[in-house]
Amino acid sequence: MGYRLGVDVGGTFTDLLLFDVESGAFWRHKTPSTPHDSSEGILTGVTAICAKAEVDAREIEYFLHGTTVATNAVLEGKGAKVGLITSEGYRDIMQIARSLVPGGLAAWIVWPKPQPLAALENTVTVDGRMDARGQELRPLSETSITSAITTLKQQGVEAVTVSLVNAYTNGSHEKRIGEMVQDFLPGIPVSLSHEVLPEMQEYERTLTTVANAAVRPVVSRYISSLRTKLADQGLDGNLSLLRSDGGLMSSQKAEEHPVDILMSGPAGGVTGAIWVGRNAGLQNILTLDVGGTSTDVALIENLEPRRVRTTDVGHLSVRASSLDVKTVGAGGGSIAYVPELTKALRVGPQSAGAVPGPVAYGKGGEEPTVTDANVVLGYLPENLLGGSFKLDREGATKSVQKIADALGIGLMEAARGIIDIVNENMFGALRMISVQQGYDPRHFALMGFGGAGPLHVNAVAKLTGSWPAVSPMSPGVLCALGDATTRMRTETARSFSKFASETETSELIDLLSEMATQTRAELLSDGVDDADISSEFEIDVRYAGQAFEVSLTITPEMLEQGGIQGILDRFDEEHNRLFTFNMDSPHEIVNLRAVALGRSLDLPSSTLPKGNGDPSAAKIRDHKLWMDGKEQDGVIYDRSKLAQGDIIPGPAIVVEMDSTTLIESDCVATVDAVGNILINLAEGE
């Protein structure tokens, strides 16, 4: 079976995880990211991890990659100059948009409307029209197409979008325009709306297709450059990228449909958490992925992550499936400050990032950060990464003292205040994906990963009531583990728009099986074996008259057994859970989607040798830390020396190569069979 290499590129570090599929053995490596060209950092890491594992790059069959290239292109406004071809009378579609304004009261006064990704001067119209049933009302005028393309050529566009009204019912007009664009503008990528998003609502369809076109040249350059550089090192295995919805897509598909990888980065941690949960026997998990700048949280129920039908990046909200990940500006580098006006301590969202970083890193940072507070309190021991990285405790103390002075309190109270506030910010994000979606966080375990997740997971679990708090194996590189252990996924959509009472079950089954055949064919062309492909369906249902719908996932068997009534019963149940009421209005079936999935890799997790419950063999030294308002005696342990069944009473710190786990004073941790640290409240607490 060979090897699988998961690579996750973050803002500060590039994480790599090499997996031996036969034995379950894995090697991990962290290397600084190279923002100007992330493939440089990747290649450095590939060389290092292959040397560490004594593996030839040619033996790596699958290279699985989570990337923020598309995300950053949108956030930094570095997308391509897009030309938009649309129907006559719809030239202002991107400017009119939807009358939705983000933010609270008075946002409409202070919110600067973002520039559309396709400017008005680069938007042209053509004559020709389809009706809502896909019948041709007026034929295409080839003269108007030639004129439109000539205008775009003069404007110097770098990518073209074709999005015509009602194209989701019949894409033949778009296809013809696409062919003419390729003849007139060879080498310019063309995105057709009926291929990118064959669903009704012309603004959402156009916006999603324009976003796809905007990031195509950037993503295409990155992927082809990476593919070439990897091949030069002998790594010519299968290159796949992580989709926003947690599945994998081939690098060729990612070049054509980069709108599906806009949230590729955070998805890796969620898929990694599912793999850990499966091996640890945990079904329901809240994830807490704490990086240097931000924290990503998600909800997993019965080992299935929640998916949503929109992907949000900055101001951009496109119609593409993604995992329901919420992000809050709270991370290790978040800066603490006391505003003059309120004299109340604030933490974040400003961050010291990788440069200059927290004061404790000794790279020129001056502002006190969450990491500095952790160092002052003794939660982060001075020697990190096996002694290769020494923290400047004195500098951190000086910076946090500024906060203590501004508030008129002691140094330790100020440091713990910073930690308490950042934990509350994380708790706020967790409430958004649990309580506000109708879930009780007390029914979930809380898993902390990323560089700083295990440092905060215990305290945040106290706030949410989610036990056990879990520090997984290799928490710092869990996103790369997620990239390495997930499976291929593709989907297609179609608008349906009929009352359920007027729909026959056989009609739905026929349509969905036709769509399933299409998605299976896509995975077959990517080299997935026919026997390894499974299908599932998503159906969007709403009460007639509602402006939004609820998406339900069903299997072919559920549809055949329960029929349309089974779908409606599930919708009523989900609507009641989300909104606490149901309506008597008739049901409307809005959109259909077919999803094809490759085989789920049942990668083994290597078990630890059994211990007698006493962790003293892993003890590094006694250590003083500040907790519960006083200095306490704790112990530092080496994670690599812990055995299965070891019981660690708090307060304690467990250190490893890429992360640090904090166990609070009224809690106790146990090490499970595969090496996860499970923290629970001590008896009587």
XYZ file of C-alpha atoms in Angstrom:
685
model
C 0.000 0.000 0.000
C 2.955 2.369 0.403
C 2.899 5.747 2.148
C 0.529 8.719 2.399
C 1.871 12.200 3.113
C -0.468 14.824 4.604
C 0.723 18.433 4.307
C -1.055 21.396 5.901
C 0.221 24.909 5.235
C -0.606 27.387 8.013
C 0.307 31.041 8.453
C 3.253 30.266 10.756
C 4.168 26.605 10.248
C 3.838 23.996 7.520
C 2.920 20.663 9.142
C 3.747 17.299 7.589
C 2.643 13.832 8.593
C 3.909 10.708 6.796
C 1.807 7.582 7.247
C 2.832 3.975 6.593
C -0.484 2.465 5.504
C 0.620 -1.104 6.286
C 1.868 -0.667 9.856
C 0.102 2.518 11.017
C 3.481 4.023 11.952
C 3.773 7.741 11.324
C 6.391 10.482 11.354
C 5.690 14.173 11.847
C 7.577 17.335 11.056
C 7.041 21.102 11.395
C 8.884 23.610 9.248
C 8.437 27.414 8.983
C 5.968 28.427 6.254
C 7.227 30.473 3.302
C 4.342 32.884 2.549
C 5.902 34.275 -0.669
C 5.789 30.762 -2.186
C 4.429 28.062 0.119
C 5.772 25.266 -2.107
C 9.301 26.130 -0.866
C 8.385 25.333 2.743
C 6.608 22.167 1.578
C 9.681 20.887 -0.296
C 11.948 21.616 2.676
C 9.540 19.634 4.848
C 9.271 16.732 2.356
C 13.060 16.361 2.260
C 13.289 16.463 6.079
C 10.448 14.013 6.774
C 11.664 11.516 4.141
C 15.131 11.607 5.757
C 13.587 11.168 9.228
C 11.528 8.126 8.129
C 14.299 6.810 5.833
C 11.778 6.662 3.016
C 12.442 7.416 -0.651
C 10.059 10.088 -2.003
C 9.179 7.678 -4.850
C 7.505 5.385 -2.290
C 4.916 8.052 -1.420
C 1.789 7.073 -3.340
C -0.501 9.855 -2.155
C 0.359 13.479 -1.442
C -2.677 15.022 0.341
C -2.673 18.743 0.854
C -4.684 21.373 2.755
C -3.928 24.863 1.481
C -4.930 28.475 2.090
C -3.759 29.708 -1.353
C -7.337 30.320 -2.566
C -8.427 31.774 0.800
C -5.555 34.257 0.889
C -6.145 35.317 -2.739
C -9.683 36.363 -1.718
C -8.738 37.943 1.639
C -5.845 39.916 0.158
C -7.768 40.925 -2.982
C -5.167 39.237 -5.190
C -7.617 37.353 -7.403
C -7.466 37.609 -11.190
C -9.132 40.398 -13.193
C -12.426 38.704 -14.125
C -14.568 39.412 -17.177
C -18.264 38.524 -16.771
C -20.564 37.650 -19.685
C -24.243 37.659 -18.703
C -27.722 38.001 -20.226
C -29.054 41.244 -21.642
C -30.587 43.340 -18.862
C -28.509 41.711 -16.114
C -25.292 43.716 -16.418
C -25.627 45.131 -12.860
C -26.187 41.762 -11.187
C -22.948 41.859 -9.146
C -23.502 45.481 -8.093
C -27.145 45.044 -7.014
C -26.309 41.842 -5.086
C -28.590 40.940 -2.137
C -29.835 43.551 0.309
C -28.078 41.838 3.201
C -25.805 43.920 5.402
C -23.567 42.233 7.994
C -23.084 43.570 11.503
C -25.342 44.921 14.227
C -27.280 48.160 14.553
C -26.139 51.010 12.300
C -23.943 48.693 10.215
C -25.620 50.118 7.122
C -24.102 53.496 8.006
C -20.533 52.348 8.618
C -20.222 49.280 6.390
C -18.198 49.999 3.245
C -19.664 47.745 0.564
C -16.887 45.530 -0.833
C -15.949 45.858 -4.497
C -17.536 43.063 -6.577
C -15.044 40.492 -7.870
C -16.105 41.338 -11.449
C -16.067 45.111 -12.049
C -18.902 46.768 -13.970
C -16.545 47.882 -16.744
C -15.535 44.217 -17.204
C -19.172 43.017 -17.387
C -20.703 42.570 -20.839
C -24.068 41.198 -22.028
C -25.144 38.987 -24.923
C -28.476 38.584 -26.658
C -30.254 35.217 -26.379
C -32.538 33.760 -23.724
C -33.680 30.505 -22.071
C -36.916 30.256 -20.103
C -37.216 28.732 -16.606
C -37.891 25.276 -18.105
C -34.776 25.321 -20.269
C -36.607 26.049 -23.553
C -34.944 28.523 -25.931
C -36.917 31.787 -26.096
C -34.425 33.670 -28.296
C -31.408 32.157 -30.039
C -27.909 33.397 -29.214
C -26.667 36.308 -31.279
C -23.101 35.349 -32.283
C -22.461 38.978 -33.309
C -23.170 40.146 -29.748
C -20.874 37.398 -28.390
C -18.017 38.453 -30.676
C -18.509 42.082 -29.630
C -18.595 41.114 -25.902
C -15.400 39.041 -26.143
C -13.619 41.843 -28.056
C -14.504 44.282 -25.239
C -13.119 41.872 -22.601
C -9.933 41.360 -24.623
C -9.385 45.145 -24.756
C -9.929 45.321 -20.976
C -7.125 42.754 -20.461
C -9.113 40.286 -18.368
C -7.221 37.281 -16.914
C -10.228 34.962 -16.446
C -13.760 34.827 -17.860
C -17.094 33.876 -16.258
C -20.198 33.042 -18.292
C -23.413 33.207 -16.245
C -26.724 33.488 -18.115
C -30.234 33.648 -16.671
C -31.850 30.181 -16.304
C -28.627 28.463 -17.420
C -29.070 25.955 -14.561
C -31.935 24.345 -16.544
C -30.071 24.289 -19.879
C -26.401 25.163 -20.290
C -26.174 24.976 -24.091
C -25.960 28.762 -24.583
C -23.181 29.040 -21.976
C -21.277 26.163 -23.603
C -21.328 27.899 -27.000
C -20.100 31.188 -25.508
C -17.366 29.297 -23.632
C -16.158 27.706 -26.880
C -16.021 31.109 -28.608
C -14.105 32.647 -25.655
C -11.504 29.872 -25.892
C -11.153 30.466 -29.644
C -10.732 34.242 -29.264
C -8.790 34.252 -25.956
C -6.661 31.088 -25.902
C -5.050 30.316 -22.528
C -7.598 32.352 -20.524
C -9.530 30.089 -18.091
C -13.329 30.083 -18.582
C -15.824 29.229 -15.790
C -19.420 28.357 -16.818
C -22.127 28.809 -14.169
C -24.117 25.666 -15.111
C -20.964 23.597 -14.443
C -19.847 25.369 -11.256
C -23.312 25.684 -9.609
C -26.352 24.390 -11.540
C -28.856 25.867 -9.045
C -31.457 28.641 -9.262
C -30.927 32.138 -7.788
C -28.952 33.948 -10.447
C -26.986 36.220 -8.068
C -25.609 33.356 -5.936
C -24.832 31.321 -9.063
C -23.054 34.255 -10.717
C -21.128 35.243 -7.572
C -19.915 31.677 -6.988
C -18.797 31.310 -10.613
C -17.055 34.700 -10.591
C -15.237 33.746 -7.342
C -14.189 30.490 -9.021
C -12.790 32.430 -11.996
C -11.041 34.988 -9.752
C -8.927 32.404 -7.924
C -8.384 30.014 -10.848
C -5.158 31.522 -12.257
C -3.588 31.840 -8.771
C -4.526 28.281 -7.750
C -3.592 26.852 -11.142
C -0.122 28.441 -11.034
C 0.423 27.180 -7.489
C -0.695 23.597 -8.176
C 1.219 23.186 -11.450
C 4.366 24.663 -9.865
C 4.004 22.337 -6.847
C 3.404 19.322 -9.091
C 6.563 20.098 -11.097
C 8.732 20.671 -8.003
C 7.513 17.449 -6.366
C 8.201 15.488 -9.549
C 11.757 16.913 -9.566
C 12.219 15.321 -6.124
C 10.921 11.987 -7.423
C 7.493 12.363 -5.810
C 5.150 11.706 -8.723
C 2.372 9.987 -6.742
C -1.245 11.095 -6.671
C -1.592 14.792 -5.679
C -4.984 15.620 -4.094
C -6.269 18.714 -2.311
C -8.614 18.998 0.634
C -12.029 20.464 -0.220
C -13.877 22.916 2.049
C -16.354 20.115 2.870
C -13.644 17.799 4.252
C -13.338 15.508 1.217
C -10.453 15.224 -1.233
C -10.374 16.290 -4.879
C -7.730 15.604 -7.506
C -5.328 18.467 -8.198
C -6.648 18.702 -11.785
C -10.224 19.209 -10.495
C -8.960 21.752 -7.954
C -7.441 23.781 -10.807
C -10.823 23.900 -12.568
C -13.017 24.334 -9.458
C -10.914 26.197 -6.846
C -14.123 27.628 -5.286
C -14.401 24.197 -3.595
C -11.068 24.622 -1.737
C -11.654 28.112 -0.282
C -11.820 26.670 3.260
C -9.362 23.842 2.688
C -7.187 24.878 5.674
C -9.611 24.531 8.646
C -11.230 21.404 7.136
C -8.071 19.364 7.822
C -8.385 19.693 11.584
C -12.014 18.550 11.548
C -11.242 15.460 9.425
C -8.270 14.710 11.714
C -10.525 14.979 14.780
C -12.932 12.445 13.217
C -10.073 9.961 12.746
C -8.966 10.450 16.382
C -12.571 10.126 17.606
C -13.029 6.857 15.713
C -9.884 5.382 17.314
C -10.675 6.748 20.796
C -14.320 5.629 20.809
C -15.724 9.186 20.855
C -18.817 9.828 18.692
C -19.712 13.451 19.463
C -16.915 16.021 19.429
C -16.540 19.795 19.584
C -13.233 20.820 18.003
C -11.004 23.639 19.277
C -8.232 24.368 16.766
C -6.096 27.135 18.302
C -3.424 28.703 16.113
C -1.337 31.832 16.483
C -3.955 34.286 15.241
C -7.331 32.591 15.395
C -9.331 29.676 16.772
C -11.491 27.485 14.523
C -14.328 25.489 16.087
C -16.632 22.851 14.595
C -19.211 20.284 15.694
C -19.069 16.556 14.918
C -22.131 14.393 15.658
C -21.927 10.581 15.357
C -18.527 11.053 13.672
C -20.188 13.204 10.952
C -19.214 16.886 10.785
C -21.924 19.508 10.212
C -21.823 20.837 6.673
C -23.318 24.078 5.398
C -24.205 25.187 1.875
C -22.161 28.378 1.956
C -18.446 29.068 2.216
C -17.596 32.394 3.865
C -14.217 34.063 3.384
C -14.029 37.644 4.628
C -16.937 39.532 2.990
C -17.363 36.841 0.335
C -20.139 34.278 0.801
C -20.338 31.732 -2.028
C -22.690 28.809 -2.566
C -20.324 25.875 -2.120
C -20.466 23.087 0.466
C -18.122 23.493 3.411
C -17.730 22.225 6.940
C -19.536 24.432 9.459
C -16.416 26.014 10.962
C -16.639 29.238 12.975
C -13.525 31.363 13.473
C -12.801 33.829 16.266
C -9.790 36.147 16.578
C -8.321 34.417 19.638
C -4.987 32.615 19.417
C -1.571 32.325 21.018
C -0.437 35.599 19.438
C -3.567 37.611 20.366
C -2.526 40.912 21.949
C -3.793 41.998 25.392
C -4.421 45.701 26.017
C -6.309 48.081 28.312
C -8.175 50.850 26.424
C -7.859 54.310 27.999
C -11.596 54.903 27.786
C -12.958 51.829 29.570
C -9.939 50.641 31.593
C -11.228 47.099 30.972
C -8.884 44.341 29.823
C -9.310 43.272 26.173
C -7.613 40.424 24.280
C -7.449 40.294 20.455
C -8.464 40.177 17.691
C -5.165 41.932 16.868
C -2.335 39.408 16.756
C 1.452 39.503 16.899
C 1.379 36.712 14.269
C 4.592 34.977 13.303
C 6.475 38.269 12.945
C 7.294 39.784 15.403
C 5.407 37.171 17.455
C 4.923 37.043 21.240
C 7.578 38.727 23.416
C 8.570 35.290 24.796
C 9.742 34.188 21.319
C 12.507 36.814 21.420
C 11.905 37.933 17.821
C 11.300 41.593 18.579
C 7.711 41.441 19.865
C 6.839 44.068 22.503
C 3.085 43.746 23.091
C 1.872 41.227 25.715
C 0.123 38.214 24.153
C -1.738 35.094 25.294
C 1.473 33.074 24.881
C 3.321 35.516 27.158
C 0.605 35.142 29.818
C 0.924 31.333 29.573
C 4.696 31.641 30.077
C 4.304 33.964 33.097
C 1.807 31.604 34.767
C 4.165 28.655 34.250
C 1.818 26.859 31.833
C 4.394 26.994 29.027
C 7.776 25.743 30.296
C 10.798 27.643 28.982
C 12.276 24.765 26.965
C 10.071 23.897 24.009
C 10.480 21.629 20.955
C 12.892 19.354 22.795
C 15.048 22.203 24.087
C 15.700 23.647 20.611
C 13.449 26.609 21.352
C 13.964 28.639 24.537
C 11.347 31.108 25.716
C 12.194 34.525 27.143
C 10.330 34.418 30.451
C 11.811 37.701 31.660
C 10.618 39.592 28.569
C 7.154 38.037 28.856
C 6.952 39.088 32.538
C 7.868 42.702 31.689
C 5.202 42.896 28.973
C 2.409 41.423 31.142
C 3.450 43.757 34.002
C 2.288 46.661 31.788
C -1.248 45.186 31.875
C -1.047 44.603 35.647
C 0.014 48.237 36.196
C -2.761 49.591 33.950
C -5.353 47.604 35.909
C -3.779 48.137 39.328
C -3.576 44.396 40.097
C -0.831 41.811 40.625
C 1.212 40.290 37.782
C -0.248 36.793 38.150
C -3.841 38.055 38.392
C -3.284 40.046 35.181
C -1.777 37.042 33.385
C -4.619 34.747 34.438
C -7.098 37.496 33.463
C -5.693 37.434 29.908
C -6.088 33.646 29.770
C -9.631 33.761 31.206
C -10.735 36.315 28.604
C -9.271 34.417 25.649
C -10.932 31.233 26.958
C -14.280 33.082 27.116
C -13.783 34.223 23.506
C -13.243 30.582 22.476
C -16.318 29.595 24.501
C -18.325 32.227 22.581
C -17.373 30.613 19.258
C -18.277 27.158 20.621
C -21.708 28.441 21.690
C -22.329 29.608 18.112
C -21.889 26.101 16.704
C -23.586 24.234 19.568
C -26.187 26.092 21.678
C -27.235 28.434 18.845
C -27.717 25.443 16.510
C -29.831 23.521 19.018
C -27.075 21.273 20.459
C -26.188 20.879 24.157
C -22.365 21.110 24.498
C -22.532 18.865 27.589
C -23.283 15.938 25.266
C -19.952 16.371 23.466
C -16.271 15.802 24.165
C -14.020 18.836 23.534
C -10.888 18.171 21.479
C -8.098 20.763 21.534
C -5.410 20.809 18.843
C -3.270 23.164 16.815
C -0.236 24.632 18.557
C -2.135 26.039 21.555
C -5.368 23.991 21.682
C -4.231 21.499 24.373
C -3.070 24.423 26.530
C -6.618 25.843 26.694
C -8.845 22.781 26.218
C -9.174 21.943 29.932
C -10.247 25.461 30.972
C -12.651 25.822 28.016
C -14.199 22.391 28.815
C -15.077 23.777 32.278
C -16.960 26.625 30.607
C -18.849 24.410 28.130
C -19.311 21.397 30.437
C -17.930 19.192 27.637
C -16.063 16.180 29.034
C -13.666 14.605 28.478
C -11.349 17.370 27.302
C -9.125 15.605 24.774
C -5.528 16.292 23.786
C -5.032 13.991 20.766
C -1.777 12.412 19.660
C 0.277 14.937 17.625
C -2.113 17.847 18.252
C 0.174 20.322 16.503
C 0.035 18.424 13.205
C -3.535 17.108 13.431
C -4.577 19.076 10.326
C -1.912 17.225 8.316
C -3.180 13.958 9.827
C -6.682 14.913 8.646
C -5.366 15.550 5.134
C -3.701 12.112 5.156
C -6.710 10.126 6.399
C -9.728 11.575 4.564
C -11.364 10.292 1.372
C -12.171 11.476 -2.141
C -15.456 13.377 -2.497
C -17.329 15.086 -5.322
C -20.853 16.412 -5.739
C -23.268 17.783 -8.304
C -26.410 19.867 -7.765
C -29.681 20.511 -9.534
C -32.643 22.772 -8.786
C -35.989 20.960 -8.519
C -38.535 23.485 -7.159
C -41.736 21.455 -6.803
C -44.267 20.929 -4.040
C -43.695 17.603 -2.282
C -47.393 16.751 -2.791
C -46.894 16.955 -6.579
C -43.722 14.816 -6.589
C -43.538 11.060 -7.088
C -40.850 9.114 -5.209
C -39.893 7.386 -8.496
C -39.281 10.797 -10.133
C -36.823 11.748 -7.367
C -35.100 8.347 -7.464
C -34.624 8.542 -11.261
C -33.166 12.067 -11.108
C -30.866 11.299 -8.180
C -29.564 8.060 -9.701
C -28.757 9.959 -12.929
C -26.811 12.510 -10.847
C -25.124 9.716 -8.857
C -23.888 8.150 -12.127
C -22.378 11.523 -13.112
C -20.499 11.939 -9.804
C -19.299 8.310 -9.814
C -17.887 8.885 -13.309
C -15.898 11.865 -11.975
C -14.274 9.769 -9.222
C -13.589 6.919 -11.686
C -11.758 9.412 -13.930
C -9.669 10.399 -10.881
C -8.518 6.780 -10.532
C -10.845 5.624 -7.709
C -11.897 1.947 -8.019
C -15.574 1.415 -8.805
C -15.977 -0.948 -5.830
C -14.694 1.778 -3.462
C -17.270 4.422 -4.452
C -20.446 4.998 -2.424
C -23.206 7.561 -3.012
C -25.363 9.683 -0.760
C -27.894 12.392 -1.516
C -28.692 15.827 -0.113
C -32.161 17.313 -0.485
C -33.018 20.938 0.359
C -36.578 21.298 1.703
C -38.534 24.331 2.936
C -42.070 25.305 3.858
C -43.736 27.036 0.894
C -43.176 30.782 1.168
C -39.961 30.529 3.212
C -36.854 32.212 1.812
C -34.388 29.608 3.095
C -34.239 25.844 3.173
C -32.918 23.059 5.410
C -30.488 20.583 3.856
C -31.006 16.876 4.676
C -28.562 14.051 3.931
C -30.187 10.774 2.908
C -29.008 7.456 1.470
C -30.629 5.710 -1.537
C -31.979 3.057 0.902
C -33.682 5.683 3.106
C -35.391 7.178 0.048
C -36.625 3.802 -1.213
C -37.920 2.718 2.208
C -39.397 5.973 3.571
C -40.281 7.668 0.284
C -41.094 11.367 0.177
C -43.016 11.215 3.485
C -39.818 9.973 5.190
C -37.961 13.068 3.904
C -40.721 15.409 5.123
C -40.769 13.787 8.583
C -36.998 14.315 8.836
C -37.381 17.939 7.704
C -40.059 18.631 10.350
C -37.845 17.071 13.031
C -34.784 19.108 11.965
C -36.816 22.337 11.595
C -38.178 21.846 15.112
C -34.676 21.232 16.512
C -33.298 24.346 14.820
C -36.217 26.754 15.347
C -38.433 25.063 18.025
C -41.596 25.152 15.859
C -43.159 23.576 12.765
C -45.696 24.986 10.300
C -48.801 23.658 8.552
C -47.681 25.074 5.194
C -47.067 22.637 2.330
C -43.492 21.409 1.823
C -41.417 22.379 -1.186
C -38.432 20.369 -2.486
C -35.936 23.008 -3.666
C -32.551 21.507 -4.652
C -31.088 18.024 -5.111
C -27.446 17.044 -4.754
C -25.675 13.751 -5.318
C -22.402 13.094 -3.478
C -19.921 10.394 -4.483
C -17.393 9.256 -1.855
C -14.236 7.197 -2.164
C -13.404 4.484 0.356
C -12.800 5.656 3.896
C -9.250 4.703 4.796
C -9.329 2.489 7.836
C -5.828 3.490 8.881
C -4.738 1.807 12.103
C -3.645 3.799 15.128
C -0.622 2.336 16.888
C -1.347 1.366 20.511
C 0.868 2.300 23.455
C 2.421 -0.297 25.764
C 0.296 -0.850 28.897
C 1.434 0.822 32.110
C 0.431 0.372 35.754
C -1.263 3.769 35.986
C 1.789 5.501 37.467
C 3.214 8.166 35.099
C 6.413 8.756 37.139
C 8.598 7.155 34.411
C 7.611 10.075 32.154
C 8.259 12.755 34.808
C 10.743 15.441 33.750
C 10.691 17.625 36.862
C 8.570 19.304 39.519
C 7.329 22.706 38.478
C 5.550 25.648 40.107
C 2.590 27.255 38.353
C -0.135 29.762 39.233
C -3.692 28.434 39.312
C -6.902 29.129 41.260
C -5.453 32.340 42.666
C -2.295 30.854 44.194
C 1.048 29.298 43.344
C 0.808 25.494 43.217
C 3.163 22.544 42.882
C 2.808 20.787 39.550
C 4.741 18.248 37.520
C 6.017 18.340 33.913
C 5.768 15.044 31.979
C 7.268 13.922 28.663
C 4.399 12.714 26.472
C 6.549 10.276 24.488
C 7.254 8.297 27.695
C 3.656 8.010 28.926
C 2.085 4.531 28.888
C -1.474 3.350 28.245
C -3.592 3.715 31.402
C -1.338 6.294 33.112
C -3.285 8.584 35.451
C -2.062 12.179 35.814
C -3.579 14.325 38.599
C -3.650 18.087 38.005
C -2.065 20.535 38.082
C 0.339 19.087 35.494
C 1.893 19.894 32.142
C 2.592 17.363 29.388
C 5.155 18.484 26.807
C 5.924 17.112 23.354
C 7.571 18.185 20.123
C 4.762 20.318 18.745
C 2.419 21.191 21.620
C 1.881 21.487 25.387
C -1.102 20.081 27.321
C -2.238 21.744 30.564
C -4.201 19.755 33.174
C -5.873 22.050 35.727
C -5.755 21.542 39.482
C -9.200 20.025 40.076
C -8.959 17.647 37.128
C -7.370 14.305 36.369
C -6.103 12.947 33.038
C -5.835 9.385 31.774
C -3.897 8.150 28.752
C -5.995 5.934 26.472
C -4.860 2.920 24.425
C -3.785 4.988 21.401
C -2.093 7.786 23.349
C -4.812 10.461 23.623
C -4.911 12.375 26.924
C -8.485 12.395 28.267
C -9.080 14.995 30.994
C -12.067 14.816 33.370
C -13.082 16.585 36.573
C -11.610 14.868 39.636
C -14.048 12.931 41.836
C -16.132 15.223 44.037
C -15.503 18.315 41.888
